[in-house]
Amino acid sequence: MDSTAQQKATMIGGDNLELSFKDLSLDAGTVGEDSSKILKWNLPLKELYKLACSFYKEKSGKAIHLSYEDNLKLVAFTQQAAHGPLDLSKAPPLGMFDVIGKDRRIAWQQLGTITKLQAMEGFIDLLDRLCPLFKPYVEAIKKDREEKARRAEQEEIQRTEALAAERERQEELARLESEKNREELHRRQLQDALNQQTYHQFKEYAEIQFPGNPEQQAVLIRQLQNEHYHQYMQQLQAQVATNLARLKSLSDGEEDDTPTAVVCENGAAGAIEPAAANEFANANNAKENSQFEFKEQCDSDNDSGDYAVISPANMWTKPDIKLFKQEVMAGKGDGVIRVNHGDTVTVKVPTHEGGSCLFWEFATDSYDIGFGVYFEWGKPPTTEVSVHISESDEDDDTIEEDDEVICAEDLECGQVQSSQMSSAGSALGSRNPISIIIPIYRRECHQEVYAGSHTYPGEGTYLLKFDNSYSLWRPKTLYYKVFYTR
């Protein structure tokens, strides 16, 4: 056969081979299920056979060039894999001049009785031997599939982790929202309880400030209640922190049988027995008790060691400072006082038989001033309000001296050592005990009116102290009002 005839036979063989691929695509499913379990090159035999057929169909005549005899062998393997051994009784007759058909039948018949799986494997081995590029092609496909499987697995892991993180975030948000709702509910309950306690006092005060104006009275009452709640929470937190620090100091190094000197909340020094530690421990549950009372330890004029119960004072501010000054100057308040530099003014207000709560308001012209409230226990000698002015260099027997009031806090001076307070407390002699309700601190009362109230703790005299001792040059003009409610 010359080269032209051989080329024609190759082309015809290729066309017939392509037809055999169509037959294969229809009949490959008839191969037994065992083919999916047989591995070759770490791939199922059936899958590898499909890759071989696809590779040959795409590359034949392009990347690979096979002889006529090799094409016949490959076609024979595909026929055997698709239909099994050749059965001449069922084969259609061939034409007299169908040379290629006769060659194909001869090649198919030479395969004998090998199984379809053996025919698949023979096709793969023959193609691998004839075309060295086939095995790298299969390896590349395997790596690509493995990479896709790895990426899919990694993406699945990332999706799982993202879903888990989103669930945790949603759970955390739900927990925070629930906690926020509980805190808000507790805050409302606590504020409602405080509002019920102070409503009548604030109502009487509002009626005095805005007589015949219920709307303004309601606004003022709400403002006072909010201020009272915030001050109450600040004092409560400070009290809890102080008590925890005391408990820690008691548990760290102090002997159980020795009374411990402590600085009182009201400024006095005294002795606390170990059994009294339970009183401090109860402060941990203070936020859950709307009726919490601040217990302050004070010196007394005898050796009984009793404790005085002082409730916290309420303080707030008012913006209408000009109107307040005009009312005081017009005679609608208690008066105007000039507090010179270095002086301290003490306004003594006795408790009234018909009263239950003291109110005060004050402001200055251009500069701030120190302010604090003390309470002197005992029956007041008079029912009149009096004003006492003391200079910083005076050496008289007044309430402003350090040996008169033992306070834990003074104007911008921090705490006093308990040993100093104890020695000062012993010098009181027979004087009435004094409790500090509000320590002296500088107030920006030249910008707004400072106001406050305190429920009578008992019979005694309130000492409203206006301290200008820290000022070396500036005198202060003080406007103040004090009154009581029933």
Short mmCIF file of C-alpha atoms in Angstrom, two decimals:
data_model
loop_
_atom_site.label_atom_id
_atom_site.label_comp_id
_atom_site.label_asym_id
_atom_site.label_seq_id
_atom_site.Cartn_x
_atom_site.Cartn_y
_atom_site.Cartn_z
CA MET A 1 0.00 0.00 0.00
CA ASP A 2 1.51 3.34 -1.05
CA SER A 3 1.70 6.36 1.23
CA THR A 4 -1.44 7.96 -0.20
CA ALA A 5 -3.47 4.83 0.33
CA GLN A 6 -2.01 4.41 3.80
CA GLN A 7 -2.94 7.99 4.71
CA LYS A 8 -6.46 7.41 3.39
CA ALA A 9 -6.74 4.24 5.39
CA THR A 10 -5.58 6.09 8.48
CA MET A 11 -8.21 8.79 7.99
CA ILE A 12 -10.90 6.21 7.37
CA GLY A 13 -9.72 4.31 10.40
CA GLY A 14 -9.88 7.49 12.39
CA ASP A 15 -13.46 8.14 11.25
CA ASN A 16 -14.47 4.62 12.14
CA LEU A 17 -12.73 5.01 15.46
CA GLU A 18 -14.73 8.13 16.16
CA LEU A 19 -17.91 6.17 15.44
CA SER A 20 -16.75 3.56 17.85
CA PHE A 21 -16.39 6.28 20.51
CA LYS A 22 -20.04 7.18 19.98
CA ASP A 23 -20.95 3.58 20.48
CA LEU A 24 -18.77 3.54 23.59
CA SER A 25 -20.49 6.55 25.06
CA LEU A 26 -23.80 4.73 24.71
CA ASP A 27 -22.69 1.34 25.90
CA ALA A 28 -20.04 2.07 28.54
CA GLY A 29 -22.71 1.94 31.23
CA THR A 30 -23.21 -1.75 30.45
CA VAL A 31 -19.82 -2.47 32.03
CA GLY A 32 -20.24 -4.22 35.37
CA GLU A 33 -20.31 -2.26 38.61
CA ASP A 34 -17.05 -3.95 39.62
CA SER A 35 -15.21 -1.52 37.34
CA SER A 36 -15.75 1.26 39.89
CA LYS A 37 -13.84 -0.79 42.48
CA ILE A 38 -10.84 -1.69 40.29
CA LEU A 39 -8.05 0.87 40.53
CA LYS A 40 -5.33 1.66 38.04
CA TRP A 41 -2.92 4.53 38.60
CA ASN A 42 -4.91 5.29 41.79
CA LEU A 43 -8.05 5.94 39.74
CA PRO A 44 -11.09 3.74 39.09
CA LEU A 45 -10.53 1.73 35.91
CA LYS A 46 -13.75 2.92 34.25
CA GLU A 47 -12.93 6.56 34.95
CA LEU A 48 -9.35 6.14 33.68
CA TYR A 49 -10.65 4.46 30.52
CA LYS A 50 -12.96 7.43 29.83
CA LEU A 51 -10.01 9.79 30.27
CA ALA A 52 -7.96 7.66 27.80
CA CYS A 53 -10.72 7.71 25.17
CA SER A 54 -11.19 11.45 25.59
CA PHE A 55 -7.46 12.09 25.35
CA TYR A 56 -7.14 9.97 22.17
CA LYS A 57 -10.14 11.62 20.55
CA GLU A 58 -8.81 15.13 21.23
CA LYS A 59 -5.12 14.53 20.46
CA SER A 60 -5.24 12.06 17.56
CA GLY A 61 -3.79 13.69 14.46
CA LYS A 62 -2.71 16.78 16.51
CA ALA A 63 -0.36 15.99 19.37
CA ILE A 64 -0.01 12.28 18.54
CA HIS A 65 0.38 10.47 15.17
CA LEU A 66 -0.19 6.69 15.16
CA SER A 67 0.21 4.09 12.46
CA TYR A 68 -2.68 2.29 10.76
CA GLU A 69 -2.01 -0.93 12.66
CA ASP A 70 -1.93 0.87 16.05
CA ASN A 71 -5.24 2.54 15.26
CA LEU A 72 -6.75 -0.84 14.42
CA LYS A 73 -5.61 -2.27 17.74
CA LEU A 74 -7.06 0.67 19.69
CA VAL A 75 -10.35 0.39 17.78
CA ALA A 76 -10.46 -3.33 18.52
CA PHE A 77 -10.02 -2.65 22.25
CA THR A 78 -12.85 -0.12 22.23
CA GLN A 79 -15.16 -2.58 20.40
CA GLN A 80 -14.26 -5.35 22.86
CA ALA A 81 -14.84 -2.99 25.82
CA ALA A 82 -18.19 -1.85 24.44
CA HIS A 83 -19.66 -5.10 23.05
CA GLY A 84 -17.53 -7.95 24.32
CA PRO A 85 -15.96 -10.69 22.10
CA LEU A 86 -16.79 -10.63 18.38
CA ASP A 87 -19.76 -12.83 17.38
CA LEU A 88 -19.63 -13.34 13.60
CA SER A 89 -23.14 -14.78 13.48
CA LYS A 90 -24.53 -11.46 14.69
CA ALA A 91 -22.15 -9.23 12.79
CA PRO A 92 -23.56 -7.58 9.63
CA PRO A 93 -22.05 -8.72 6.30
CA LEU A 94 -19.20 -6.69 4.83
CA GLY A 95 -18.99 -5.42 1.31
CA MET A 96 -16.61 -6.91 -1.24
CA PHE A 97 -14.40 -3.80 -1.25
CA ASP A 98 -14.63 -2.96 2.52
CA VAL A 99 -10.94 -3.59 3.27
CA ILE A 100 -10.89 -1.45 6.39
CA GLY A 101 -13.94 -3.21 7.80
CA LYS A 102 -12.29 -6.58 7.26
CA ASP A 103 -9.09 -5.34 8.98
CA ARG A 104 -11.09 -4.07 11.94
CA ARG A 105 -12.90 -7.39 12.35
CA ILE A 106 -9.66 -9.30 12.15
CA ALA A 107 -8.08 -7.11 14.86
CA TRP A 108 -11.19 -7.43 17.01
CA GLN A 109 -11.32 -11.21 16.48
CA GLN A 110 -7.65 -11.51 17.51
CA LEU A 111 -8.55 -10.22 21.02
CA GLY A 112 -10.33 -13.50 21.63
CA THR A 113 -12.51 -13.85 24.74
CA ILE A 114 -10.95 -11.20 27.03
CA THR A 115 -13.42 -9.41 29.25
CA LYS A 116 -14.56 -5.85 28.87
CA LEU A 117 -12.45 -4.76 31.85
CA GLN A 118 -9.37 -6.43 30.34
CA ALA A 119 -10.10 -4.65 27.06
CA MET A 120 -10.27 -1.30 28.90
CA GLU A 121 -6.96 -2.00 30.59
CA GLY A 122 -5.41 -3.09 27.28
CA PHE A 123 -6.53 0.16 25.62
CA ILE A 124 -4.98 2.20 28.47
CA ASP A 125 -1.68 0.31 28.41
CA LEU A 126 -1.41 0.49 24.62
CA LEU A 127 -2.16 4.23 24.57
CA ASP A 128 0.38 4.81 27.37
CA ARG A 129 3.04 2.90 25.40
CA LEU A 130 2.30 4.70 22.13
CA CYS A 131 1.88 8.21 23.63
CA PRO A 132 4.20 9.25 26.50
CA LEU A 133 2.10 12.39 27.10
CA PHE A 134 -0.92 10.40 28.26
CA LYS A 135 0.28 9.56 31.79
CA PRO A 136 1.35 13.17 32.63
CA TYR A 137 -2.06 14.25 31.33
CA VAL A 138 -3.75 11.87 33.80
CA GLU A 139 -1.47 13.01 36.65
CA ALA A 140 -2.31 16.64 35.94
CA ILE A 141 -6.02 15.85 36.06
CA LYS A 142 -5.54 13.97 39.35
CA LYS A 143 -3.67 16.90 40.91
CA ASP A 144 -6.30 19.33 39.70
CA ARG A 145 -9.06 17.20 41.23
CA GLU A 146 -7.13 16.84 44.47
CA GLU A 147 -6.57 20.59 44.61
CA LYS A 148 -10.25 21.25 43.98
CA ALA A 149 -11.19 18.71 46.65
CA ARG A 150 -8.73 20.34 49.09
CA ARG A 151 -10.12 23.78 48.34
CA ALA A 152 -13.67 22.54 48.70
CA GLU A 153 -12.80 20.95 52.04
CA GLN A 154 -11.03 24.11 53.19
CA GLU A 155 -13.98 26.23 52.11
CA GLU A 156 -16.33 23.89 53.95
CA ILE A 157 -14.20 24.21 57.09
CA GLN A 158 -14.19 28.00 56.73
CA ARG A 159 -17.96 28.02 56.25
CA THR A 160 -18.37 25.83 59.32
CA GLU A 161 -16.09 28.08 61.37
CA ALA A 162 -17.87 31.19 60.10
CA LEU A 163 -21.24 29.72 61.02
CA ALA A 164 -19.94 28.75 64.47
CA ALA A 165 -18.47 32.25 64.98
CA GLU A 166 -21.74 33.83 63.85
CA ARG A 167 -23.69 31.62 66.27
CA GLU A 168 -21.33 32.59 69.10
CA ARG A 169 -21.67 36.26 68.17
CA GLN A 170 -25.45 36.01 68.11
CA GLU A 171 -25.43 34.19 71.46
CA GLU A 172 -23.11 36.82 72.93
CA LEU A 173 -25.33 39.62 71.61
CA ALA A 174 -28.38 37.87 73.05
CA ARG A 175 -26.60 37.44 76.39
CA LEU A 176 -25.52 41.09 76.46
CA GLU A 177 -29.02 42.21 75.52
CA SER A 178 -30.51 40.03 78.24
CA GLU A 179 -28.01 41.35 80.78
CA LYS A 180 -28.70 44.90 79.66
CA ASN A 181 -32.43 44.33 80.07
CA ARG A 182 -31.91 42.89 83.55
CA GLU A 183 -29.74 45.83 84.55
CA GLU A 184 -32.27 48.28 83.14
CA LEU A 185 -35.09 46.52 85.00
CA HIS A 186 -33.09 46.56 88.23
CA ARG A 187 -32.20 50.23 87.71
CA ARG A 188 -35.85 51.13 87.20
CA GLN A 189 -36.90 49.19 90.27
CA LEU A 190 -34.21 50.88 92.36
CA GLN A 191 -35.03 54.33 90.99
CA ASP A 192 -38.76 53.78 91.59
CA ALA A 193 -38.05 52.82 95.19
CA LEU A 194 -35.88 55.92 95.70
CA ASN A 195 -38.48 58.12 94.01
CA GLN A 196 -41.18 56.85 96.37
CA GLN A 197 -39.01 57.73 99.37
CA THR A 198 -38.18 61.27 98.24
CA TYR A 199 -41.34 62.24 96.34
CA HIS A 200 -43.06 64.09 99.18
CA GLN A 201 -39.91 66.02 100.14
CA PHE A 202 -39.22 67.05 96.57
CA LYS A 203 -42.88 67.91 96.03
CA GLU A 204 -42.86 70.28 98.99
CA TYR A 205 -39.68 71.87 97.70
CA ALA A 206 -41.11 72.21 94.18
CA GLU A 207 -44.29 73.82 95.53
CA ILE A 208 -42.14 76.41 97.26
CA GLN A 209 -40.11 77.10 94.13
CA PHE A 210 -43.03 77.19 91.66
CA PRO A 211 -46.26 77.86 93.56
CA GLY A 212 -49.37 77.28 91.48
CA ASN A 213 -47.45 75.82 88.50
CA PRO A 214 -47.88 72.01 88.43
CA GLU A 215 -45.98 71.61 85.16
CA GLN A 216 -42.84 73.32 86.43
CA GLN A 217 -43.18 71.43 89.70
CA ALA A 218 -43.26 68.09 87.85
CA VAL A 219 -40.18 69.02 85.82
CA LEU A 220 -38.26 70.03 88.95
CA ILE A 221 -39.31 66.87 90.80
CA ARG A 222 -38.06 64.69 87.95
CA GLN A 223 -34.78 66.59 87.86
CA LEU A 224 -34.31 66.22 91.61
CA GLN A 225 -35.15 62.53 91.50
CA ASN A 226 -32.63 61.90 88.72
CA GLU A 227 -29.94 63.81 90.57
CA HIS A 228 -30.74 61.92 93.75
CA TYR A 229 -30.49 58.56 91.96
CA HIS A 230 -27.09 59.35 90.42
CA GLN A 231 -25.68 60.62 93.71
CA TYR A 232 -27.07 57.59 95.49
CA MET A 233 -25.35 55.21 93.04
CA GLN A 234 -22.04 57.08 93.32
CA GLN A 235 -22.12 56.97 97.10
CA LEU A 236 -23.18 53.34 97.00
CA GLN A 237 -20.28 52.34 94.76
CA ALA A 238 -17.81 54.29 96.88
CA GLN A 239 -19.18 52.65 100.05
CA VAL A 240 -18.92 49.15 98.57
CA ALA A 241 -15.35 49.77 97.41
CA THR A 242 -14.37 51.12 100.83
CA ASN A 243 -15.93 48.19 102.66
CA LEU A 244 -14.24 45.64 100.38
CA ALA A 245 -10.88 47.33 101.00
CA ARG A 246 -11.51 47.17 104.75
CA LEU A 247 -12.44 43.52 104.61
CA LYS A 248 -9.28 42.77 102.62
CA SER A 249 -7.11 44.63 105.10
CA LEU A 250 -8.80 42.81 107.98
CA SER A 251 -8.24 39.40 106.37
CA ASP A 252 -4.64 40.11 105.29
CA GLY A 253 -2.84 40.94 108.50
CA GLU A 254 -4.87 42.11 111.48
CA GLU A 255 -5.40 40.01 114.61
CA ASP A 256 -8.92 38.79 115.34
CA ASP A 257 -8.87 39.74 119.01
CA THR A 258 -7.60 43.32 118.55
CA PRO A 259 -10.01 46.17 117.78
CA THR A 260 -8.96 47.97 114.61
CA ALA A 261 -8.87 51.75 114.24
CA VAL A 262 -10.61 52.81 111.05
CA VAL A 263 -11.47 56.11 109.41
CA CYS A 264 -15.22 56.69 109.53
CA GLU A 265 -17.33 57.67 106.53
CA ASN A 266 -18.33 60.80 108.41
CA GLY A 267 -14.81 61.66 109.36
CA ALA A 268 -14.65 60.22 112.89
CA ALA A 269 -12.27 57.58 114.19
CA GLY A 270 -13.34 54.65 116.31
CA ALA A 271 -12.85 50.97 117.00
CA ILE A 272 -14.50 48.14 115.14
CA GLU A 273 -14.68 44.68 116.63
CA PRO A 274 -14.01 41.60 114.39
CA ALA A 275 -17.67 40.63 114.64
CA ALA A 276 -18.61 43.89 112.95
CA ALA A 277 -16.97 42.70 109.73
CA ASN A 278 -20.31 41.14 108.79
CA GLU A 279 -21.75 44.63 108.60
CA PHE A 280 -19.18 45.54 105.94
CA ALA A 281 -19.68 42.29 104.06
CA ASN A 282 -23.38 43.03 103.66
CA ALA A 283 -22.41 45.95 101.44
CA ASN A 284 -21.70 43.53 98.59
CA ASN A 285 -25.44 43.05 98.16
CA ALA A 286 -26.22 46.74 98.39
CA LYS A 287 -27.26 47.13 94.73
CA GLU A 288 -30.05 44.63 95.25
CA ASN A 289 -31.47 46.48 98.25
CA SER A 290 -33.29 49.67 97.42
CA GLN A 291 -33.58 50.46 101.12
CA PHE A 292 -29.81 50.45 101.69
CA GLU A 293 -28.70 52.77 104.51
CA PHE A 294 -25.24 54.15 104.98
CA LYS A 295 -24.04 53.46 108.51
CA GLU A 296 -21.39 55.89 109.72
CA GLN A 297 -19.23 55.46 112.78
CA CYS A 298 -18.87 58.50 115.03
CA ASP A 299 -17.27 59.57 118.30
CA SER A 300 -19.60 60.25 121.20
CA ASP A 301 -19.32 61.93 124.55
CA ASN A 302 -19.28 58.63 126.44
CA ASP A 303 -17.57 55.23 126.24
CA SER A 304 -20.55 53.27 124.97
CA GLY A 305 -19.15 53.01 121.40
CA ASP A 306 -22.56 53.54 119.81
CA TYR A 307 -22.92 54.13 116.07
CA ALA A 308 -24.96 56.93 114.53
CA VAL A 309 -27.02 56.25 111.44
CA ILE A 310 -26.67 59.06 108.88
CA SER A 311 -28.52 58.85 105.57
CA PRO A 312 -26.80 60.36 102.51
CA ALA A 313 -27.60 63.91 101.48
CA ASN A 314 -29.10 64.87 98.13
CA MET A 315 -27.40 67.53 96.00
CA TRP A 316 -28.28 69.01 92.61
CA THR A 317 -27.78 72.19 90.61
CA LYS A 318 -30.06 74.82 89.07
CA PRO A 319 -29.19 76.93 86.01
CA ASP A 320 -31.16 80.12 86.89
CA ILE A 321 -28.38 81.69 88.99
CA LYS A 322 -29.27 85.32 88.15
CA LEU A 323 -32.88 84.90 89.22
CA PHE A 324 -31.75 83.23 92.44
CA LYS A 325 -29.40 86.09 93.31
CA GLN A 326 -32.15 88.63 92.60
CA GLU A 327 -34.57 86.81 94.91
CA VAL A 328 -32.01 86.66 97.73
CA MET A 329 -31.08 90.34 97.34
CA ALA A 330 -34.77 91.26 97.29
CA GLY A 331 -35.20 89.74 100.73
CA LYS A 332 -36.80 86.47 99.61
CA GLY A 333 -33.89 84.43 100.98
CA ASP A 334 -31.74 84.31 104.05
CA GLY A 335 -29.16 86.77 102.93
CA VAL A 336 -25.90 87.81 101.38
CA ILE A 337 -22.54 87.28 103.12
CA ARG A 338 -19.07 88.50 102.19
CA VAL A 339 -16.56 85.72 102.81
CA ASN A 340 -13.09 87.25 102.94
CA HIS A 341 -9.97 85.46 101.78
CA GLY A 342 -8.81 82.96 104.38
CA ASP A 343 -12.19 82.96 106.19
CA THR A 344 -14.68 80.19 106.82
CA VAL A 345 -18.38 80.95 107.34
CA THR A 346 -20.51 78.49 109.29
CA VAL A 347 -24.30 78.81 109.07
CA LYS A 348 -25.84 77.01 112.05
CA VAL A 349 -29.37 75.73 111.38
CA PRO A 350 -31.08 73.96 114.32
CA THR A 351 -33.55 71.17 113.62
CA HIS A 352 -37.15 72.28 113.90
CA GLU A 353 -39.76 70.45 115.94
CA GLY A 354 -42.24 70.53 113.08
CA GLY A 355 -39.73 69.73 110.33
CA SER A 356 -38.36 66.52 108.88
CA CYS A 357 -35.97 67.68 106.16
CA LEU A 358 -33.54 70.57 105.62
CA PHE A 359 -33.07 72.28 102.23
CA TRP A 360 -30.31 74.70 101.21
CA GLU A 361 -29.35 76.70 98.11
CA PHE A 362 -26.29 78.88 97.51
CA ALA A 363 -24.31 80.66 94.81
CA THR A 364 -21.40 83.12 94.49
CA ASP A 365 -20.60 85.97 92.15
CA SER A 366 -17.35 85.26 90.32
CA TYR A 367 -15.43 82.43 91.94
CA ASP A 368 -15.96 79.04 93.51
CA ILE A 369 -16.06 78.28 97.23
CA GLY A 370 -15.66 75.25 99.45
CA PHE A 371 -18.85 73.76 100.87
CA GLY A 372 -19.67 70.99 103.33
CA VAL A 373 -22.41 69.99 105.77
CA TYR A 374 -21.83 68.80 109.35
CA PHE A 375 -24.35 67.74 111.98
CA GLU A 376 -23.88 68.41 115.69
CA TRP A 377 -25.85 65.99 117.83
CA GLY A 378 -27.78 67.11 120.88
CA LYS A 379 -30.62 69.45 121.72
CA PRO A 380 -29.92 72.84 120.08
CA PRO A 381 -29.66 75.73 122.53
CA THR A 382 -31.73 77.96 120.24
CA THR A 383 -34.12 77.65 117.31
CA GLU A 384 -32.65 80.64 115.45
CA VAL A 385 -30.33 80.37 112.45
CA SER A 386 -26.96 81.96 113.17
CA VAL A 387 -23.87 82.81 111.15
CA HIS A 388 -20.33 82.45 112.48
CA ILE A 389 -17.22 83.71 110.65
CA SER A 390 -13.77 82.48 111.59
CA GLU A 391 -10.43 83.55 110.19
CA SER A 392 -7.72 81.10 109.28
CA ASP A 393 -5.31 82.47 111.92
CA GLU A 394 -7.87 82.52 114.76
CA ASP A 395 -7.03 80.43 117.80
CA ASP A 396 -10.46 80.31 119.38
CA ASP A 397 -12.68 77.48 120.51
CA THR A 398 -14.84 77.19 117.36
CA ILE A 399 -16.17 74.37 115.25
CA GLU A 400 -13.67 75.04 112.47
CA GLU A 401 -10.63 73.94 114.50
CA ASP A 402 -9.05 70.57 113.78
CA ASP A 403 -9.54 69.38 117.35
CA GLU A 404 -13.27 70.12 117.11
CA VAL A 405 -14.28 68.01 114.08
CA ILE A 406 -12.45 64.83 113.20
CA CYS A 407 -12.97 64.39 109.48
CA ALA A 408 -11.65 61.80 107.07
CA GLU A 409 -11.68 64.36 104.26
CA ASP A 410 -11.01 68.08 104.20
CA LEU A 411 -10.88 70.66 101.48
CA GLU A 412 -8.50 69.22 98.84
CA CYS A 413 -6.25 67.71 101.49
CA GLY A 414 -6.95 63.96 101.27
CA GLN A 415 -7.31 61.68 104.28
CA VAL A 416 -6.11 62.27 107.82
CA GLN A 417 -4.23 59.51 109.59
CA SER A 418 -6.40 57.54 111.97
CA SER A 419 -3.86 57.96 114.79
CA GLN A 420 -4.08 61.75 114.47
CA MET A 421 -7.88 61.60 114.47
CA SER A 422 -7.93 59.33 117.48
CA SER A 423 -5.73 61.73 119.46
CA ALA A 424 -7.88 64.64 118.30
CA GLY A 425 -11.04 62.76 119.23
CA SER A 426 -9.81 62.29 122.77
CA ALA A 427 -9.59 66.07 123.12
CA LEU A 428 -13.29 66.62 122.53
CA GLY A 429 -14.10 66.24 126.16
CA SER A 430 -17.74 66.80 126.91
CA ARG A 431 -18.68 68.45 123.59
CA ASN A 432 -21.49 67.08 121.47
CA PRO A 433 -20.43 64.57 118.80
CA ILE A 434 -20.32 65.82 115.21
CA SER A 435 -20.95 63.83 112.03
CA ILE A 436 -19.90 64.87 108.54
CA ILE A 437 -22.80 64.58 106.10
CA ILE A 438 -21.00 66.18 103.12
CA PRO A 439 -17.20 66.67 103.20
CA ILE A 440 -15.89 70.08 102.25
CA TYR A 441 -15.06 70.39 98.56
CA ARG A 442 -14.79 73.35 96.22
CA ARG A 443 -18.02 73.91 94.26
CA GLU A 444 -18.41 75.79 90.97
CA CYS A 445 -21.28 77.77 92.45
CA HIS A 446 -20.45 80.91 90.45
CA GLN A 447 -21.73 79.12 87.32
CA GLU A 448 -24.97 77.58 88.66
CA VAL A 449 -26.97 77.35 91.87
CA TYR A 450 -26.01 74.47 94.16
CA ALA A 451 -28.90 73.00 96.11
CA GLY A 452 -29.40 70.05 98.41
CA SER A 453 -31.47 68.43 101.11
CA HIS A 454 -31.04 66.07 104.03
CA THR A 455 -33.52 64.20 106.19
CA TYR A 456 -33.20 64.91 109.90
CA PRO A 457 -31.17 62.10 111.53
CA GLY A 458 -32.32 63.25 114.93
CA GLU A 459 -32.22 66.30 117.15
CA GLY A 460 -29.27 68.62 116.64
CA THR A 461 -27.83 71.49 114.62
CA TYR A 462 -26.78 71.53 110.97
CA LEU A 463 -23.49 73.29 110.27
CA LEU A 464 -23.30 74.57 106.69
CA LYS A 465 -19.64 75.48 106.13
CA PHE A 466 -18.56 77.84 103.34
CA ASP A 467 -14.77 77.65 103.20
CA ASN A 468 -12.61 80.32 101.55
CA SER A 469 -9.48 79.51 103.53
CA TYR A 470 -7.65 78.27 100.45
CA SER A 471 -7.91 81.69 98.76
CA LEU A 472 -5.02 84.09 99.47
CA TRP A 473 -6.41 87.21 97.79
CA ARG A 474 -10.01 86.87 96.59
CA PRO A 475 -13.05 87.50 98.78
CA LYS A 476 -16.32 85.82 97.76
CA THR A 477 -19.88 87.17 97.84
CA LEU A 478 -22.18 84.36 99.01
CA TYR A 479 -25.94 84.17 98.36
CA TYR A 480 -27.74 81.47 100.35
CA LYS A 481 -31.18 80.21 101.42
CA VAL A 482 -32.06 77.58 104.01
CA PHE A 483 -35.50 76.21 104.97
CA TYR A 484 -37.14 73.06 106.23
CA THR A 485 -40.13 70.94 105.18
CA ARG A 486 -42.48 68.84 107.20
#
